Coordinates of C-alpha atoms in Angstrom, one line a residue:
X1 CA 18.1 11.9 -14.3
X2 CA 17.0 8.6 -14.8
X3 CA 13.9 6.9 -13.6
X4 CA 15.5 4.5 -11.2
X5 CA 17.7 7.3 -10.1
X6 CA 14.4 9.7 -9.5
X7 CA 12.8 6.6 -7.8
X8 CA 15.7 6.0 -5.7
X9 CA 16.0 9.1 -4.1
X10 CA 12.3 9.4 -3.6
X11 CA 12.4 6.5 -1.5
X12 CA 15.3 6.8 0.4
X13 CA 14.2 10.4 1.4
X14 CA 10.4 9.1 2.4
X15 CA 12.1 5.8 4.0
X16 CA 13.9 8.3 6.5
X17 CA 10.7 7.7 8.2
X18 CA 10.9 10.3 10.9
X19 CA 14.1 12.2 9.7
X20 CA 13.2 15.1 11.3
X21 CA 11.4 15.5 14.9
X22 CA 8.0 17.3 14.4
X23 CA 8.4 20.7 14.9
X24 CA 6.9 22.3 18.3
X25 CA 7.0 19.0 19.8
X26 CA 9.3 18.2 23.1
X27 CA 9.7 14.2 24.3
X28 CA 8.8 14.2 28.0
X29 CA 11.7 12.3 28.9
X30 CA 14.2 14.0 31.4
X31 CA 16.1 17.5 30.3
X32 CA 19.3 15.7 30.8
X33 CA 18.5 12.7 28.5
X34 CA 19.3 13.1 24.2
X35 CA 16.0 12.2 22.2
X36 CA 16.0 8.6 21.7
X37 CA 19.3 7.6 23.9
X38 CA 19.2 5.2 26.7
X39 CA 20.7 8.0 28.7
X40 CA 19.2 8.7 31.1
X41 CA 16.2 6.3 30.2
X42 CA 17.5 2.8 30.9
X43 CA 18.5 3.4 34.1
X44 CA 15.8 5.1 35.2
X45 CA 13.2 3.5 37.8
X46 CA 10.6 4.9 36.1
X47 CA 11.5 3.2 32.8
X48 CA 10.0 -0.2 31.8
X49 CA 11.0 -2.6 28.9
X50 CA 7.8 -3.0 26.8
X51 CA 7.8 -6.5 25.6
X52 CA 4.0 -7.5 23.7
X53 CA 2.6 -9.6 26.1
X54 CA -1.2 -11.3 26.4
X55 CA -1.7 -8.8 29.3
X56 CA -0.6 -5.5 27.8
X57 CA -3.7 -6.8 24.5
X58 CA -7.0 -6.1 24.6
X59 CA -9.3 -9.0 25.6
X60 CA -11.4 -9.2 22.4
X61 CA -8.1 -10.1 20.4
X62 CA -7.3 -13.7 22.6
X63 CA -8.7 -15.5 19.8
X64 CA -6.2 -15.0 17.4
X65 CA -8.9 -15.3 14.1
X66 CA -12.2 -14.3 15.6
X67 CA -11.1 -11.5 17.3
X68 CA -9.6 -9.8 14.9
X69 CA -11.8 -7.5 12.5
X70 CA -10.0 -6.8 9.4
X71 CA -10.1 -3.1 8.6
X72 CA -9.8 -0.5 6.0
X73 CA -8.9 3.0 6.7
X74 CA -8.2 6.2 5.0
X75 CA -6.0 8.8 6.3
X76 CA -5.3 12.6 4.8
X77 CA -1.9 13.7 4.7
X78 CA -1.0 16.8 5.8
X79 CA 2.0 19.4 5.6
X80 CA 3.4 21.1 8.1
X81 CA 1.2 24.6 6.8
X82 CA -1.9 22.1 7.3
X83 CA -2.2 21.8 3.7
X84 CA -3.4 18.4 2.1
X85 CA -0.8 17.0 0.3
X86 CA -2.2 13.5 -0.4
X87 CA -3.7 10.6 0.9
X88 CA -3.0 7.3 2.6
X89 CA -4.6 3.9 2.3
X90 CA -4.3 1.4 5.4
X91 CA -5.9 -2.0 5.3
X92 CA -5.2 -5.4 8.4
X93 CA -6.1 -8.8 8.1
X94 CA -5.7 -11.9 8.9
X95 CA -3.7 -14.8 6.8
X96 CA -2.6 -18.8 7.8
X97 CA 0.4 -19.5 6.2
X98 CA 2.0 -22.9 7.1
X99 CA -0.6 -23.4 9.9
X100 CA 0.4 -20.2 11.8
X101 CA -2.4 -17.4 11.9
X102 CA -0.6 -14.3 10.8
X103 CA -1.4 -9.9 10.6
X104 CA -0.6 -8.4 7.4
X105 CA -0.6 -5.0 7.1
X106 CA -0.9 -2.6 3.4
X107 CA -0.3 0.7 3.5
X108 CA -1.0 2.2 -0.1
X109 CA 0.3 6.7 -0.4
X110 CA 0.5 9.3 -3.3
X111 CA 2.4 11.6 -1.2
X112 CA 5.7 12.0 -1.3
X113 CA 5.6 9.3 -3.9
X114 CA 3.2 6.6 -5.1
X115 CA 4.1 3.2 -3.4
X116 CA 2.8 0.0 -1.8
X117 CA 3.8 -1.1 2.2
X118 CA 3.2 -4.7 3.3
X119 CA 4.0 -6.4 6.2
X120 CA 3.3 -9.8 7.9
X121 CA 3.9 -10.5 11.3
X122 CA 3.0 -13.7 13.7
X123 CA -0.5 -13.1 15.6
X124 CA 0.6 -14.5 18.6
X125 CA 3.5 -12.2 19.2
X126 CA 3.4 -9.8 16.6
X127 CA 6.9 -10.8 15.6
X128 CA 7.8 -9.8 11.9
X129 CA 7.9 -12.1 9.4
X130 CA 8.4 -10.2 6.4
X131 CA 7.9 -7.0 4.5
X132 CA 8.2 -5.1 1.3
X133 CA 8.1 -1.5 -0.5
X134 CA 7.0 -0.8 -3.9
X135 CA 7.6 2.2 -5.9
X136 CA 5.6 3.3 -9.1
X137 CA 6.0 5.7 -11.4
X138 CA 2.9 7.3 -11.4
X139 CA 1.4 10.7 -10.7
X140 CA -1.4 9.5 -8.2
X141 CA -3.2 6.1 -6.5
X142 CA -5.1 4.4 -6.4
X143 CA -2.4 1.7 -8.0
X144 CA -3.8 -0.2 -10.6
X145 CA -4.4 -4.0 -10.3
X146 CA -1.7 -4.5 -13.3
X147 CA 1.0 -2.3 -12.4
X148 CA 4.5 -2.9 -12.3
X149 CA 7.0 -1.4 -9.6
X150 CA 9.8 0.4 -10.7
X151 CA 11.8 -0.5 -7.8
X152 CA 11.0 -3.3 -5.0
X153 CA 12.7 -3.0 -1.2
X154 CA 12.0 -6.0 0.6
X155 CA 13.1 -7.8 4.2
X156 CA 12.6 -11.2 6.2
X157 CA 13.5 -11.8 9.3
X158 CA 15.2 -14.8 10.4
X159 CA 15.3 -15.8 14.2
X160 CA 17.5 -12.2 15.0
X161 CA 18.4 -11.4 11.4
X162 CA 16.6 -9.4 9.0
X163 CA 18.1 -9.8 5.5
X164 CA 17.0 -6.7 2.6
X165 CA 16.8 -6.9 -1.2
X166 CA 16.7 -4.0 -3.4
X167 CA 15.2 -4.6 -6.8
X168 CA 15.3 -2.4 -10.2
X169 CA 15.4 -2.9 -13.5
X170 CA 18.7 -3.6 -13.8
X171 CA 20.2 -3.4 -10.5
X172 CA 19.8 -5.1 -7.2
X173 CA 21.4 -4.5 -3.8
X174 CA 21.2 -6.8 -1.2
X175 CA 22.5 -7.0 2.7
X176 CA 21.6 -8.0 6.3
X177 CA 22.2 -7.2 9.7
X178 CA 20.9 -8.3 13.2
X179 CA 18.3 -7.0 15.4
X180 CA 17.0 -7.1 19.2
X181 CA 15.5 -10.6 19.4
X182 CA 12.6 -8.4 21.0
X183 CA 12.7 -6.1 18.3
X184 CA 9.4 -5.5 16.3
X185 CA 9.5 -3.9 13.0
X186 CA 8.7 0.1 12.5
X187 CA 5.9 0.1 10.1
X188 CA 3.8 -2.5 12.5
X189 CA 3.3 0.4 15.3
X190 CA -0.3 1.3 13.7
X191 CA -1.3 -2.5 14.3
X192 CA 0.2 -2.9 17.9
X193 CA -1.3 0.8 19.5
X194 CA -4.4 -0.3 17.8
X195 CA -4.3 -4.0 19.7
X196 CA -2.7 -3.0 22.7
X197 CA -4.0 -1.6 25.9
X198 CA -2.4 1.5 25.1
X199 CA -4.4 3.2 28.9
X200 CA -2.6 0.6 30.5
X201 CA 1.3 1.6 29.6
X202 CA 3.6 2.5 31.6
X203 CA 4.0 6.7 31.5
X204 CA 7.5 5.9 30.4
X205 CA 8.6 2.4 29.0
X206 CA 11.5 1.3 26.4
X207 CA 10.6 -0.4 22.8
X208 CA 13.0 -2.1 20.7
X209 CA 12.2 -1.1 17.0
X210 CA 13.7 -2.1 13.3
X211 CA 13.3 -0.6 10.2
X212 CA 14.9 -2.7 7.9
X213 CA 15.3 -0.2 4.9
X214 CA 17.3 2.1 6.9
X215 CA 19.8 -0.5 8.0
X216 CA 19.0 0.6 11.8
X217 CA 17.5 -0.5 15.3
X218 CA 15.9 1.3 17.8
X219 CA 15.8 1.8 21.2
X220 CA 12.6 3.9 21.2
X221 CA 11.5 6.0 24.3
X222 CA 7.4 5.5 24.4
X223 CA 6.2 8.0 26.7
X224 CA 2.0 8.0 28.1
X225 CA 0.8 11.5 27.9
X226 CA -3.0 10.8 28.5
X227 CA -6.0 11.6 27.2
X228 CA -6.8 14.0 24.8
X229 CA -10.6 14.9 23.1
X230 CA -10.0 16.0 18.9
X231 CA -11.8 16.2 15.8
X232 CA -10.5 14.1 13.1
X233 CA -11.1 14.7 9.4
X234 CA -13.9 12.9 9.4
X235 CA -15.7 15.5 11.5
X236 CA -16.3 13.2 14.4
X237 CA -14.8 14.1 18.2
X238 CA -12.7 11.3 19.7
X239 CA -11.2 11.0 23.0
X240 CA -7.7 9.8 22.4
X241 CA -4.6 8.1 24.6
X242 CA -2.2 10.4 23.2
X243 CA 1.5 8.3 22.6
X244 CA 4.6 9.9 22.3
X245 CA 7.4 8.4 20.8
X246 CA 10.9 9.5 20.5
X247 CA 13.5 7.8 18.3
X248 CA 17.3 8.4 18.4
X249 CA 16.8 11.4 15.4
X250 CA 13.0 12.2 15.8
X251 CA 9.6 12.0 17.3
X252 CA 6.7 10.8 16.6
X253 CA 3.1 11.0 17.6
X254 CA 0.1 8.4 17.9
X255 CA -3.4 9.4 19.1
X256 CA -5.5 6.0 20.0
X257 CA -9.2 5.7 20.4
X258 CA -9.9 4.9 24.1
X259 CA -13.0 3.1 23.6
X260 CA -14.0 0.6 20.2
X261 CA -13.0 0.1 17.9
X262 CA -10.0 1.4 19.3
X263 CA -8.4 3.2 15.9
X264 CA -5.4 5.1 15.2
X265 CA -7.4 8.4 14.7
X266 CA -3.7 10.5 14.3
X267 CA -0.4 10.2 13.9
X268 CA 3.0 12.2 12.8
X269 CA 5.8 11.2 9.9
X270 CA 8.8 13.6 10.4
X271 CA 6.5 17.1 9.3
X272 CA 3.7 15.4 7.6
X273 CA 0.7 14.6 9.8
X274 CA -2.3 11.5 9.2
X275 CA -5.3 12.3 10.2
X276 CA -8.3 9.6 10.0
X277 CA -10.5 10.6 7.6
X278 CA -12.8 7.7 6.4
X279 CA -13.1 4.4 7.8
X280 CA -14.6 1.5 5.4
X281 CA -14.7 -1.0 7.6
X282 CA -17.7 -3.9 8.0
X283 CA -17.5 -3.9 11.8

């Protein structure tokens, strides 16, 4: 098999994103409802749209450049038997681009394969701007300064397009499609739980997601199951606002610190599970 062929598959199987719902866990959403479906959910008067406004974000982050700490996280990565399988690299900060104060987010793993995340999205709104995956062929990371991707996914979104190219060595795929104008893109969820007011949610409210590298929106089902106390990897007890989040063909899981700095301290990928382990942050 060749490499682009090995690198291809990796990525497309990892991209799945949350292929599979986490096993043992059930969305809270009514027995009647499918996972993910707006049956059920859309009509429901418990159900609100969630839509990123200045009231549903924490105080400290109304000035778009001060009030944003940049930070640097590291995360274990865990199978399903508990096991370590790898770790994960997550680092926010703050950009200007064409006078507009912008997020961007990297996200460096070594498990299931070795590749690069970025993302920038608008400060103000947290609208995505743009975002990219890189694949390497190498055994582990961290990814050297120098090295070249084997393979390059990338996305911008236009007004309510997003538009993908696919880049190898000597093939490149390229395609777009339309998304919710209130649509936020997948891989930004670890910045808006961390900004957001997550205790103030409704118990049961509707997101509007994209993930551009799987040629599909959602309409995701974010249910407010309260708080929860846990140990992360880095040995410390947190008291969390547990999250949980059910997609059209999974669910997934986000535990959020209830008091500063108001981290993602756990989270679930299909069957793998994050847990915070170091945080390298200058606060």
């Amino acid at each position: 098999m060749s490499l682009n062929a090995k690198s291809t598959i990796a990525v497309v199987g990892a991209i799945a994103l949350v292929a599979l719902a986490h096993p043992g866990v059930k969305s809270r959403a009514q027995d009647s409802a499918q996972p993910g479906s707006l049956s059920g959910v859309a009509g429901s008067d418990d159900v609100q749209m969630l839509e990123l406004e200045p009231s549903l974000m924490r105080p400290e982050y109304a000035d778009l450049v001060a009030g944003f700490t940049p930070r640097s996280l590291v995360y274990i990565i865990q199978g399903p038997d508990g096991a370590v399988r790898g770790r994960m690299t997550l680092s926010m900060s703050t950009t200007v681009a064409n006078g507009e104060v912008r997020r961007e987010l990297v996200k460096e793993c070594d498990f299931p394969f070795v590749g690069r995340w970025r993302l920038v999205v608008k400060a103000s709104s947290l609208s995505p701007v743009e975002c990219s995956l890189e694949l390497y062929n190498l055994v582990s990371k961290p990814i050297p300064n120098d090295a070249q991707p084997v393979e390059t996914w990338s996305a911008k979104y236009y007004y309510d397009l997003v538009s993908v190219a696919i880049e190898s060595e000597d093939v490149g795929t390229f395609f777009s499609f339309r998304h919710p104008m209130k649509a936020y893109d997948l891989e930004e969820l670890y910045l808006i739980f961390s900004q957001m007011e997550v205790e103030q949610l409704p118990h049961r409210s509707v997101l509007f997601v994209t993930a551009p590298f799987r040629y599909r929106n959602y309409a995701v089902l974010v249910e407010r199951l309260g708080r929860e106390s846990m140990y992360a990897a880095d040995a410390e007890k947190h008291v969390c606002e547990h999250l949980c989040l059910t997609f059209s063909d999974s669910v997934q899981e986000f535990f959020v610190e209830t008091l500063p700095p108001h981290r993602i301290v756990k989270f679930t990928l299909g069957e793998l599970t994050y847990t915070l382990l170091e945080d390298n942050t200058e606060y």
